[in-house]
Coordinates of C-alpha atoms in Angstrom, one line a residue:
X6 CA 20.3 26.4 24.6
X7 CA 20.9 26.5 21.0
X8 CA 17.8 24.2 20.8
X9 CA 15.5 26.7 22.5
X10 CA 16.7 29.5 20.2
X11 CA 15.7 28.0 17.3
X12 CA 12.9 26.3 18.8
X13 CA 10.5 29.3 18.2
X14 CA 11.3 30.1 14.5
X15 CA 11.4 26.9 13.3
X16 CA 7.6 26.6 14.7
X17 CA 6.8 29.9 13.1
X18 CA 8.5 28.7 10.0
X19 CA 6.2 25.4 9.8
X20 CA 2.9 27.1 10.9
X21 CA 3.7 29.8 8.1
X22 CA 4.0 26.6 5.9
X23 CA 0.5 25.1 6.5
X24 CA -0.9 28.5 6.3
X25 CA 0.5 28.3 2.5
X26 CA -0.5 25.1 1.5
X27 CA -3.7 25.6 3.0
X28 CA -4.8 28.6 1.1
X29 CA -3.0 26.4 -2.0
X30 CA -5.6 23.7 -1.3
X31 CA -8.5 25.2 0.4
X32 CA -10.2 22.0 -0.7
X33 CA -8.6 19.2 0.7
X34 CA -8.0 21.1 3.5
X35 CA -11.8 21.6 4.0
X36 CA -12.4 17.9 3.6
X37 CA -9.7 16.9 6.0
X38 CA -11.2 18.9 8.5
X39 CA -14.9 17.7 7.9
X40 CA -13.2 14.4 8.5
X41 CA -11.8 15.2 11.6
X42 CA -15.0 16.8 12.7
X43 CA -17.2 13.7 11.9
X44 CA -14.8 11.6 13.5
X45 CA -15.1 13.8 16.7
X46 CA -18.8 14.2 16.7
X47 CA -19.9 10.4 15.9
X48 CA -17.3 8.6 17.6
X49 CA -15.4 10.7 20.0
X50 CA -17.8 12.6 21.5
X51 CA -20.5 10.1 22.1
X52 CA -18.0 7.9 23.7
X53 CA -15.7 10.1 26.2
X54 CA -18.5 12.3 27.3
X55 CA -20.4 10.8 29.4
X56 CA -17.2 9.5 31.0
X57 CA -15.7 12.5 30.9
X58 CA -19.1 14.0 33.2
X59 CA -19.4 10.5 35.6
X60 CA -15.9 10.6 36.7
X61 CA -16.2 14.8 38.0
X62 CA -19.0 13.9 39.9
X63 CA -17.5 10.7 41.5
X64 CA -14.8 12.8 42.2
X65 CA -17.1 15.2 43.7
X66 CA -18.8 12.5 45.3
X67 CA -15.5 10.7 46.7
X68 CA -15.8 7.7 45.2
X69 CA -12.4 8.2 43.9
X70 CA -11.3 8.6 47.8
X71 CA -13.1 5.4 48.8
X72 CA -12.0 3.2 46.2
X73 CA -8.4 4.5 46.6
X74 CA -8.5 3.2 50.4
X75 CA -9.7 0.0 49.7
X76 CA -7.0 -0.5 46.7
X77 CA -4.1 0.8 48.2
X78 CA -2.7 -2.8 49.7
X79 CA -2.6 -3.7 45.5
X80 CA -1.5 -0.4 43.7
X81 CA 1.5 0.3 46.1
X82 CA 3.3 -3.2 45.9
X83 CA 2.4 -3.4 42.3
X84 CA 2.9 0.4 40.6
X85 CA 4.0 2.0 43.4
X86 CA 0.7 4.8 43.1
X87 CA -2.0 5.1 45.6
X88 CA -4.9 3.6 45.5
X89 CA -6.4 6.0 43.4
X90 CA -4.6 4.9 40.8
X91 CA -6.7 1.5 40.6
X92 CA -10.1 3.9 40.0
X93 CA -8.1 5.6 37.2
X94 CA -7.1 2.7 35.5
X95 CA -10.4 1.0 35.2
X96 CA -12.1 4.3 33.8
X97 CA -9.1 4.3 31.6
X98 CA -9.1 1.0 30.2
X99 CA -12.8 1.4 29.6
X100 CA -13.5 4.6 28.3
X101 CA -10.1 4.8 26.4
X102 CA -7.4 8.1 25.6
X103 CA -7.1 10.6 27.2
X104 CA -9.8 9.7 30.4
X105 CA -6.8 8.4 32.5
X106 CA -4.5 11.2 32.3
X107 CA -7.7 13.6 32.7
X108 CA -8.5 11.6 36.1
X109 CA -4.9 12.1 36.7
X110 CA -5.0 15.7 35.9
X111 CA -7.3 15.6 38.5
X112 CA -5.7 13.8 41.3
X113 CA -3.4 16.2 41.0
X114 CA -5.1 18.9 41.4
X115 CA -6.7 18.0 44.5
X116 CA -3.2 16.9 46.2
X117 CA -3.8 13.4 46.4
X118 CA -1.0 12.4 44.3
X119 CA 2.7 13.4 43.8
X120 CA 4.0 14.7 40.7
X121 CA 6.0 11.2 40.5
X122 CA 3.2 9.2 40.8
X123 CA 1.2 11.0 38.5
X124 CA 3.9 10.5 36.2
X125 CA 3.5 7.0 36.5
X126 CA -0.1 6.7 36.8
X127 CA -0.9 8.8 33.4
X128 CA 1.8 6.7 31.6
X129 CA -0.2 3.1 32.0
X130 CA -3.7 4.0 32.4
X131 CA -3.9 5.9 29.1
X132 CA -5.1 2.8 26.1
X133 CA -7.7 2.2 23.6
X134 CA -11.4 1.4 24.9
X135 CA -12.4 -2.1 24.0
X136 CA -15.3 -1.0 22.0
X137 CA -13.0 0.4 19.6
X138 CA -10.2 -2.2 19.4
X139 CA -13.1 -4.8 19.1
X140 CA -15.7 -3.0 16.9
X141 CA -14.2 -0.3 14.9
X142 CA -10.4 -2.3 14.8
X143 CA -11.3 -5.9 14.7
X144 CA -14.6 -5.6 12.9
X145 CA -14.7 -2.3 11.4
X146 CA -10.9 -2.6 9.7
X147 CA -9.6 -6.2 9.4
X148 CA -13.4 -7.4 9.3
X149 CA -12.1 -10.6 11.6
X150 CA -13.5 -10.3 14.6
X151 CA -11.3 -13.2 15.7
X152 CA -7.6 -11.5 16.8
X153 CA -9.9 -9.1 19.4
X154 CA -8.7 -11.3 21.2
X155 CA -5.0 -11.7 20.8
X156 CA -5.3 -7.5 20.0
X157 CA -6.7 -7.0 23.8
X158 CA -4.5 -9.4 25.4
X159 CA -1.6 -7.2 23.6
X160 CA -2.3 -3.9 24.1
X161 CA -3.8 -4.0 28.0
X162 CA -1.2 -6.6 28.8
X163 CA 1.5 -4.4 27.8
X164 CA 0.2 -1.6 29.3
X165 CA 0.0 -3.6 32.6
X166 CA 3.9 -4.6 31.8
X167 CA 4.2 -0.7 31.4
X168 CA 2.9 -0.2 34.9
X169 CA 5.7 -2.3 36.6
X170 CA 8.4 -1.2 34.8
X171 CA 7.3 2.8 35.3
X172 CA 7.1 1.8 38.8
X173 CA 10.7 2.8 39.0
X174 CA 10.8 5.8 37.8
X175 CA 11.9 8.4 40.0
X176 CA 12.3 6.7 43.1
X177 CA 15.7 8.3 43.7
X178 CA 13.9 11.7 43.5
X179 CA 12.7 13.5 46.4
X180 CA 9.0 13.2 46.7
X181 CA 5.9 15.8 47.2
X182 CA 2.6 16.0 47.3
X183 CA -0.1 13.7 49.6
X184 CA -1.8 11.0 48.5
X185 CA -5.1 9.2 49.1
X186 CA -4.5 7.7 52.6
X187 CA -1.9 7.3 55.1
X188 CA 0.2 4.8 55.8
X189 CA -1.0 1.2 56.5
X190 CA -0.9 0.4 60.4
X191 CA 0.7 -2.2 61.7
X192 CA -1.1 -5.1 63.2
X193 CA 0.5 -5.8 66.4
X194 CA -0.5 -1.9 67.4
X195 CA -4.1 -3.2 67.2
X196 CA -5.3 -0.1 65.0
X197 CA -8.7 -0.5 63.5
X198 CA -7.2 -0.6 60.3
X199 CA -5.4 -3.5 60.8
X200 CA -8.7 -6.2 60.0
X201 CA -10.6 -5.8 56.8
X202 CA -13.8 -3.9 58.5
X203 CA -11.3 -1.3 59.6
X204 CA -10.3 -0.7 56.2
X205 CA -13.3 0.0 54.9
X206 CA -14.3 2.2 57.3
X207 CA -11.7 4.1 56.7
X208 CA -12.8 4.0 53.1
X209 CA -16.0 5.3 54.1
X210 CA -14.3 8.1 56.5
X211 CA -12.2 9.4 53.4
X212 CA -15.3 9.5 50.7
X213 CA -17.4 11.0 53.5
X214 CA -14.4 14.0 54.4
X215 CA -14.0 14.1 50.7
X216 CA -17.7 14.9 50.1
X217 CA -17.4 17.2 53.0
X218 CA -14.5 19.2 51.6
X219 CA -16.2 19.7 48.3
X220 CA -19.8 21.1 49.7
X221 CA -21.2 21.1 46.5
X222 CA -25.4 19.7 46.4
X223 CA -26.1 17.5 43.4
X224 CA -27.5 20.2 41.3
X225 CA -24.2 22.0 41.0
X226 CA -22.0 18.7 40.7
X227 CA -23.6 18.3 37.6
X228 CA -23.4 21.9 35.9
X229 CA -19.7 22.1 37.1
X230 CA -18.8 18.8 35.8
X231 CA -20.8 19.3 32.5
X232 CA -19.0 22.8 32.0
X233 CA -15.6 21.5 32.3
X234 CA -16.0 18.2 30.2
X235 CA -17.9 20.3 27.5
X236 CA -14.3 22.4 27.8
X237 CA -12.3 19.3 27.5
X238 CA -14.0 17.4 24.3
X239 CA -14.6 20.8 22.8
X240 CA -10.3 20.7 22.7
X241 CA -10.3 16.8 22.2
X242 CA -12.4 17.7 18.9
X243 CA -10.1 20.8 17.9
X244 CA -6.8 18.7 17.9
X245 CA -8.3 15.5 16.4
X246 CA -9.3 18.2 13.2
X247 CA -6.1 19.9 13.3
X248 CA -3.9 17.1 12.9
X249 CA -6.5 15.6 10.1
X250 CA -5.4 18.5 8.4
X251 CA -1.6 18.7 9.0
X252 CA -2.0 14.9 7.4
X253 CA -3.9 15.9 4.6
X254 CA -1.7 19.0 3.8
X255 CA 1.6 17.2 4.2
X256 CA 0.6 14.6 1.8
X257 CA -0.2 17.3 -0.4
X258 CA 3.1 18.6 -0.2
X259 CA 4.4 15.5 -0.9
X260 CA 6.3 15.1 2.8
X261 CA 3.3 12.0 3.4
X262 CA 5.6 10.2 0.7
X263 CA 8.7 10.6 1.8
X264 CA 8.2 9.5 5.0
X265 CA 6.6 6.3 4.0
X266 CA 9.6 5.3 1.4
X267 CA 12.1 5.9 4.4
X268 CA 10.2 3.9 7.1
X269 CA 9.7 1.3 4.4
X270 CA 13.4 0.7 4.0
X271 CA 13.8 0.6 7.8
X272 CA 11.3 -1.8 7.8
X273 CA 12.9 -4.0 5.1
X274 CA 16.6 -3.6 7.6
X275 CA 15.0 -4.7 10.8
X276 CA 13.3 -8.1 9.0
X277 CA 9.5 -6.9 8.5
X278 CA 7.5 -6.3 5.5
X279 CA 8.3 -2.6 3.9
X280 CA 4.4 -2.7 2.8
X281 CA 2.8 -1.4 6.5
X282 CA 5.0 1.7 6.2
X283 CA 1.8 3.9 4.8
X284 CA 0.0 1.6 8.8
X285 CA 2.8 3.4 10.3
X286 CA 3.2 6.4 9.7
X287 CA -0.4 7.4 9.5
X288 CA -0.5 5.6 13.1
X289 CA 2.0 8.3 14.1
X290 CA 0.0 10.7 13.4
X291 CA -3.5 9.7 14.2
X292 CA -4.5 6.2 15.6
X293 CA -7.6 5.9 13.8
X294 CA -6.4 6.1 10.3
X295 CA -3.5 4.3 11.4
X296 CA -5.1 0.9 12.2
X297 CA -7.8 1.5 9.2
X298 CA -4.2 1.5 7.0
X299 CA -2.9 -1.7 9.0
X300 CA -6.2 -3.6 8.4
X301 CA -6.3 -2.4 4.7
X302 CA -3.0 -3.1 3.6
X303 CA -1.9 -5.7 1.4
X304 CA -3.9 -8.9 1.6
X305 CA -0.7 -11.1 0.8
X306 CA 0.7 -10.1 4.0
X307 CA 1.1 -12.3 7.3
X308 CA -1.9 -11.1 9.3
X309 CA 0.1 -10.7 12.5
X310 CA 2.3 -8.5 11.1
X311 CA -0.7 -6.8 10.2
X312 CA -1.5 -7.0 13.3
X313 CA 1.1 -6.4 15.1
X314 CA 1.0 -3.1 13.5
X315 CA -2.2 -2.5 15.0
X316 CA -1.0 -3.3 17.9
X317 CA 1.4 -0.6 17.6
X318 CA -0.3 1.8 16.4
X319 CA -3.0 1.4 19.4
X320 CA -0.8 1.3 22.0
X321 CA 1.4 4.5 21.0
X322 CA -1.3 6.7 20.7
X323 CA -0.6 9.0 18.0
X324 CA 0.4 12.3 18.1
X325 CA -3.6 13.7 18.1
X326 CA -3.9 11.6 21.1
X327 CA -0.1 12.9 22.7
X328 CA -1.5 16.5 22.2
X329 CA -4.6 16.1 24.2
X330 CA -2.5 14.1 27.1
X331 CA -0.2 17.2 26.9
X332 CA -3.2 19.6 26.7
X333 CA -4.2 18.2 29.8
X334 CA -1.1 18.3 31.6
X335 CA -0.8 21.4 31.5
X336 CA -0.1 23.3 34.2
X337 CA -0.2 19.9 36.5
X338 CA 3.3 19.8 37.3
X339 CA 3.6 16.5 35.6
X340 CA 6.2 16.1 32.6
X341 CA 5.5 14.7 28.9
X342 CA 8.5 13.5 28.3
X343 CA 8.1 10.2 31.1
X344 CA 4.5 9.9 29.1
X345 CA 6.3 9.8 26.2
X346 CA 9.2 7.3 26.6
X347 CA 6.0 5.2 28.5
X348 CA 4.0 5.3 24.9
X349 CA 7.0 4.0 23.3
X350 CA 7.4 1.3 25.4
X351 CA 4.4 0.3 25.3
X352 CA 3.9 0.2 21.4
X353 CA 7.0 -1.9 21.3
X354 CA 5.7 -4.4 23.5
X355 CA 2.3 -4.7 22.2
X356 CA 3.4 -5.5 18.9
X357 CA 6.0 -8.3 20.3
X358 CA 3.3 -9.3 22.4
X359 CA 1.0 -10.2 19.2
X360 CA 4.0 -11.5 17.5
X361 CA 5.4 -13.9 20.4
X362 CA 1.5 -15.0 21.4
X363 CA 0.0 -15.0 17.8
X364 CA 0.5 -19.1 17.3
X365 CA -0.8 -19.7 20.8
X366 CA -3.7 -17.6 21.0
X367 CA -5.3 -17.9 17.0
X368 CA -3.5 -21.5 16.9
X369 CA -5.5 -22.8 19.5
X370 CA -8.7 -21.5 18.2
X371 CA -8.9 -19.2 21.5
X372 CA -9.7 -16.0 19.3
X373 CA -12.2 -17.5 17.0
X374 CA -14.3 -18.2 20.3
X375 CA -13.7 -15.1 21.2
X376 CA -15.1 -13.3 18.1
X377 CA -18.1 -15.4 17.9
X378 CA -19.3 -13.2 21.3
X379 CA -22.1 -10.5 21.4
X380 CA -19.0 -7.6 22.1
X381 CA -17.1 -8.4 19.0
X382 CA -19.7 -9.6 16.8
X383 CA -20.1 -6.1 15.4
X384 CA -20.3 -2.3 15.9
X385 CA -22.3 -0.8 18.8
X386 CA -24.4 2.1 19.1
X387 CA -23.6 4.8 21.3
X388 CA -26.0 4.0 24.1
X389 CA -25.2 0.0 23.9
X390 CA -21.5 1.0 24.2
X391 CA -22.1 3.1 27.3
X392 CA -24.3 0.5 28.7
X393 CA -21.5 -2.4 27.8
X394 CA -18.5 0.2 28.9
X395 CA -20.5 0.9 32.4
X396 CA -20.7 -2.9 33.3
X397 CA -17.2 -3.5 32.2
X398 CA -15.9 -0.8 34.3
X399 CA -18.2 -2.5 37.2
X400 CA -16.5 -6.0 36.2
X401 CA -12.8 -4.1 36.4
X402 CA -13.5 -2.1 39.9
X403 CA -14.8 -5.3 41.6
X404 CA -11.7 -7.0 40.1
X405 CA -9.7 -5.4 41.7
X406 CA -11.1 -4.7 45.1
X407 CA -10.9 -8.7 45.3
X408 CA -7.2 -8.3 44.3
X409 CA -6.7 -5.7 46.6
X410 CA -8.4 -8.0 49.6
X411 CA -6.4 -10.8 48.7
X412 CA -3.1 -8.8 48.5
X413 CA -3.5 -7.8 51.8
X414 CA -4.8 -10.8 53.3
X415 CA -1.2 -12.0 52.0
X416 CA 0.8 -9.7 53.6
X417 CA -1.2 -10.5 56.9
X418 CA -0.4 -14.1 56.9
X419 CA 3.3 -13.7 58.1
X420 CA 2.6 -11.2 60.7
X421 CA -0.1 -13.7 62.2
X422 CA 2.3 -16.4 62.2
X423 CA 4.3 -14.9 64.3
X424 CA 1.9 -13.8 66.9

């Protein structure tokens, strides 16, 4: 109570602060938000678009529905989502923050997910594309295109990790909400759905009532889901500039400073070097000046606690990328906090994950191999990317359709053998 209270003047107090040092430095402000914008227009906009515009119409389309039949034997054992939830984390991994919790956004909109499992779904499915860990982390920032490897294998691994342990969350909540399809038949009843060509023609059935449902012709799929993504970057871009600014101004202020001496010293208590402080807390803010601090910080440090930072910094997000998941939560039902606690765990993993595989992975010569490939040799263009992000996200879905077949294949077995 006392927290809510104070909650509202305490904001006022720090906006009315910015405000101030703003009109102190109109300059650096100006440049910090030139930064931001540049960032947003050559990066984040080229990138998350076009995703942003494929995934309304597949929705419209009901792909989403189709693909969510034919995954449901994996997702359910797994992460306890629909099958759905296998769609949203392949555009996720691809196209990187905040794609999966927009997809989840709208899941839930349409009814075909729970509040729960949206919940659960948003808190694994949002990660770093591989263009940008590879190009812009590896390459761009450490310039060693080497520990892509051991960076990917940290950061989508513990997000995977992430999945299974959020599969828990809530089950002793009541649930609501539908979800993609019903119920899997049993086998003796002799249902149609009980062989693999029943499934998928219940796949079929569900994009086909899906497409019904929506009505839509092809002309006006594409102008609505233009409109709305145009809505969503345009925001994406707003918050990336704002919080270049808040950086910029509390540096000014001198806050930047303290904050770096204090997690320095808790650095130096828990074992680790007190010199990726500046990694850190720029990662808490924004991830991409976060990892550009990790890869440029001092040269006499271990790289895999340079990486590991990385690691960390990728996998928690930053706050720029927390404000647009919240932005788009909004009015969803679904609550930050879970995503929150999720990001967490997930940094915290990834950055044990590079520290526990680093002498196995760069040891064995793995990542060098690795780098020496087309995807890491360098940075992309925009249209390469897409191209490279469209066949990976091809690579992923069929992936895990084979998963999915083989999952329920194994369930099948025992029920045969007792027939």
């Amino acid at each position: 109570m006392i927290l809510k209270k104070t909650y509202g003047p305490l904001l006022g107090g720090i906006l009315a602060g910015c405000m101030l040092l703003m009109l102190v430095h109109p300059a650096s402000s100006l440049e910090a938000a030139l930064r931001g914008l540049a960032v947003w227009w050559d990066v984040l906009f080229p990138s998350l678009f076009p995703f942003f515009v494929i995934s309304e119409i597949m929705l419209g389309f009901g792909v989403v529905h189709l693909f969510g039949a034919l995954l449901d034997p994996l997702m359910r054992p797994l992460f306890n989502i629909p099958g759905s939830g296998g769609f949203v984390a392949a555009m996720g991994y691809v196209s990187g923050y905040p794609v999966g919790a927009r997809l989840t956004a709208k899941l839930r909109e349409q009814e075909l997910i729970n509040r729960l499992e949206g919940e659960r779904l948003v808190a694994f499915t949002t990660s770093s594309d591989p263009i940008f860990l590879l190009g812009a982390v590896s390459v761009g920032f450490f310039h060693d295109a080497s520990i892509g490897l051991i960076l990917a294998l940290a950061h989508y691994g513990g997000g995977l990790i992430v999945g299974l342990l959020m599969s828990f969350h809530g089950r002793r909540e009541p649930l609501s909400g539908g979800t993609v399809v019903p119920a899997e038949p049993d086998v003796h009843k002799g249902t149609p759905a009980a062989s693999s060509p029943g499934r998928l023609a219940l796949a079929l059935r569900s994009m086909a009532e899906a497409r019904r449902k929506d009505g839509r012709n092809l002309g006006e799929l594409l102008k609505g889901a233009i409109q709305s993504s145009l809505q969503l970057i345009i925001v994406v871009g707003g918050l990336v500039v704002f919080f270049n600014v808040l950086m910029e101004l509390l540096a000014r202020a001198g806050i930047m400073s303290i904050l770096f001496t204090g997690t320095a010293n808790l650095l130096q208590v828990a074992g680790f070097p007190s010199e990726l402080s500046k990694a850190l807390v720029s990662g808490f803010f924004e991830v991409t000046l976060g990892a550009r601090s990790a890869g440029a910080a001092a040269s006499a440090l271990p790289l895999q606690f340079k990486a590991a930072a990385a690691a960390f910094i990728l996998s928690w997000g930053g706050l720029s990328v927390h404000a647009q998941v919240a932005s788009i939560l909004n009015g969803t039902g679904l609550r930050y906090l879970p995503f929150m606690a999720a990001r967490l765990i997930h940094a915290f993993l990834s950055a044990g994950l590079v520290l526990l595989l680093w002498k196995p992975v760069v040891g064995s010569g793995l990542s060098r191999d690795f780098g020496s490939t087309p995807a890491a040799a360098g940075f992309v263009s925009p249209g390469s990317g897409l191209a490279g992000s469209l066949s990976l996200l091809g690579i992923l879905l069929g992936a895990l359709l084979l998963l999915s077949l083989l999952s329920w294949l194994l369930r099948r077995i025992p029920r045969l053998r007792r027939r």
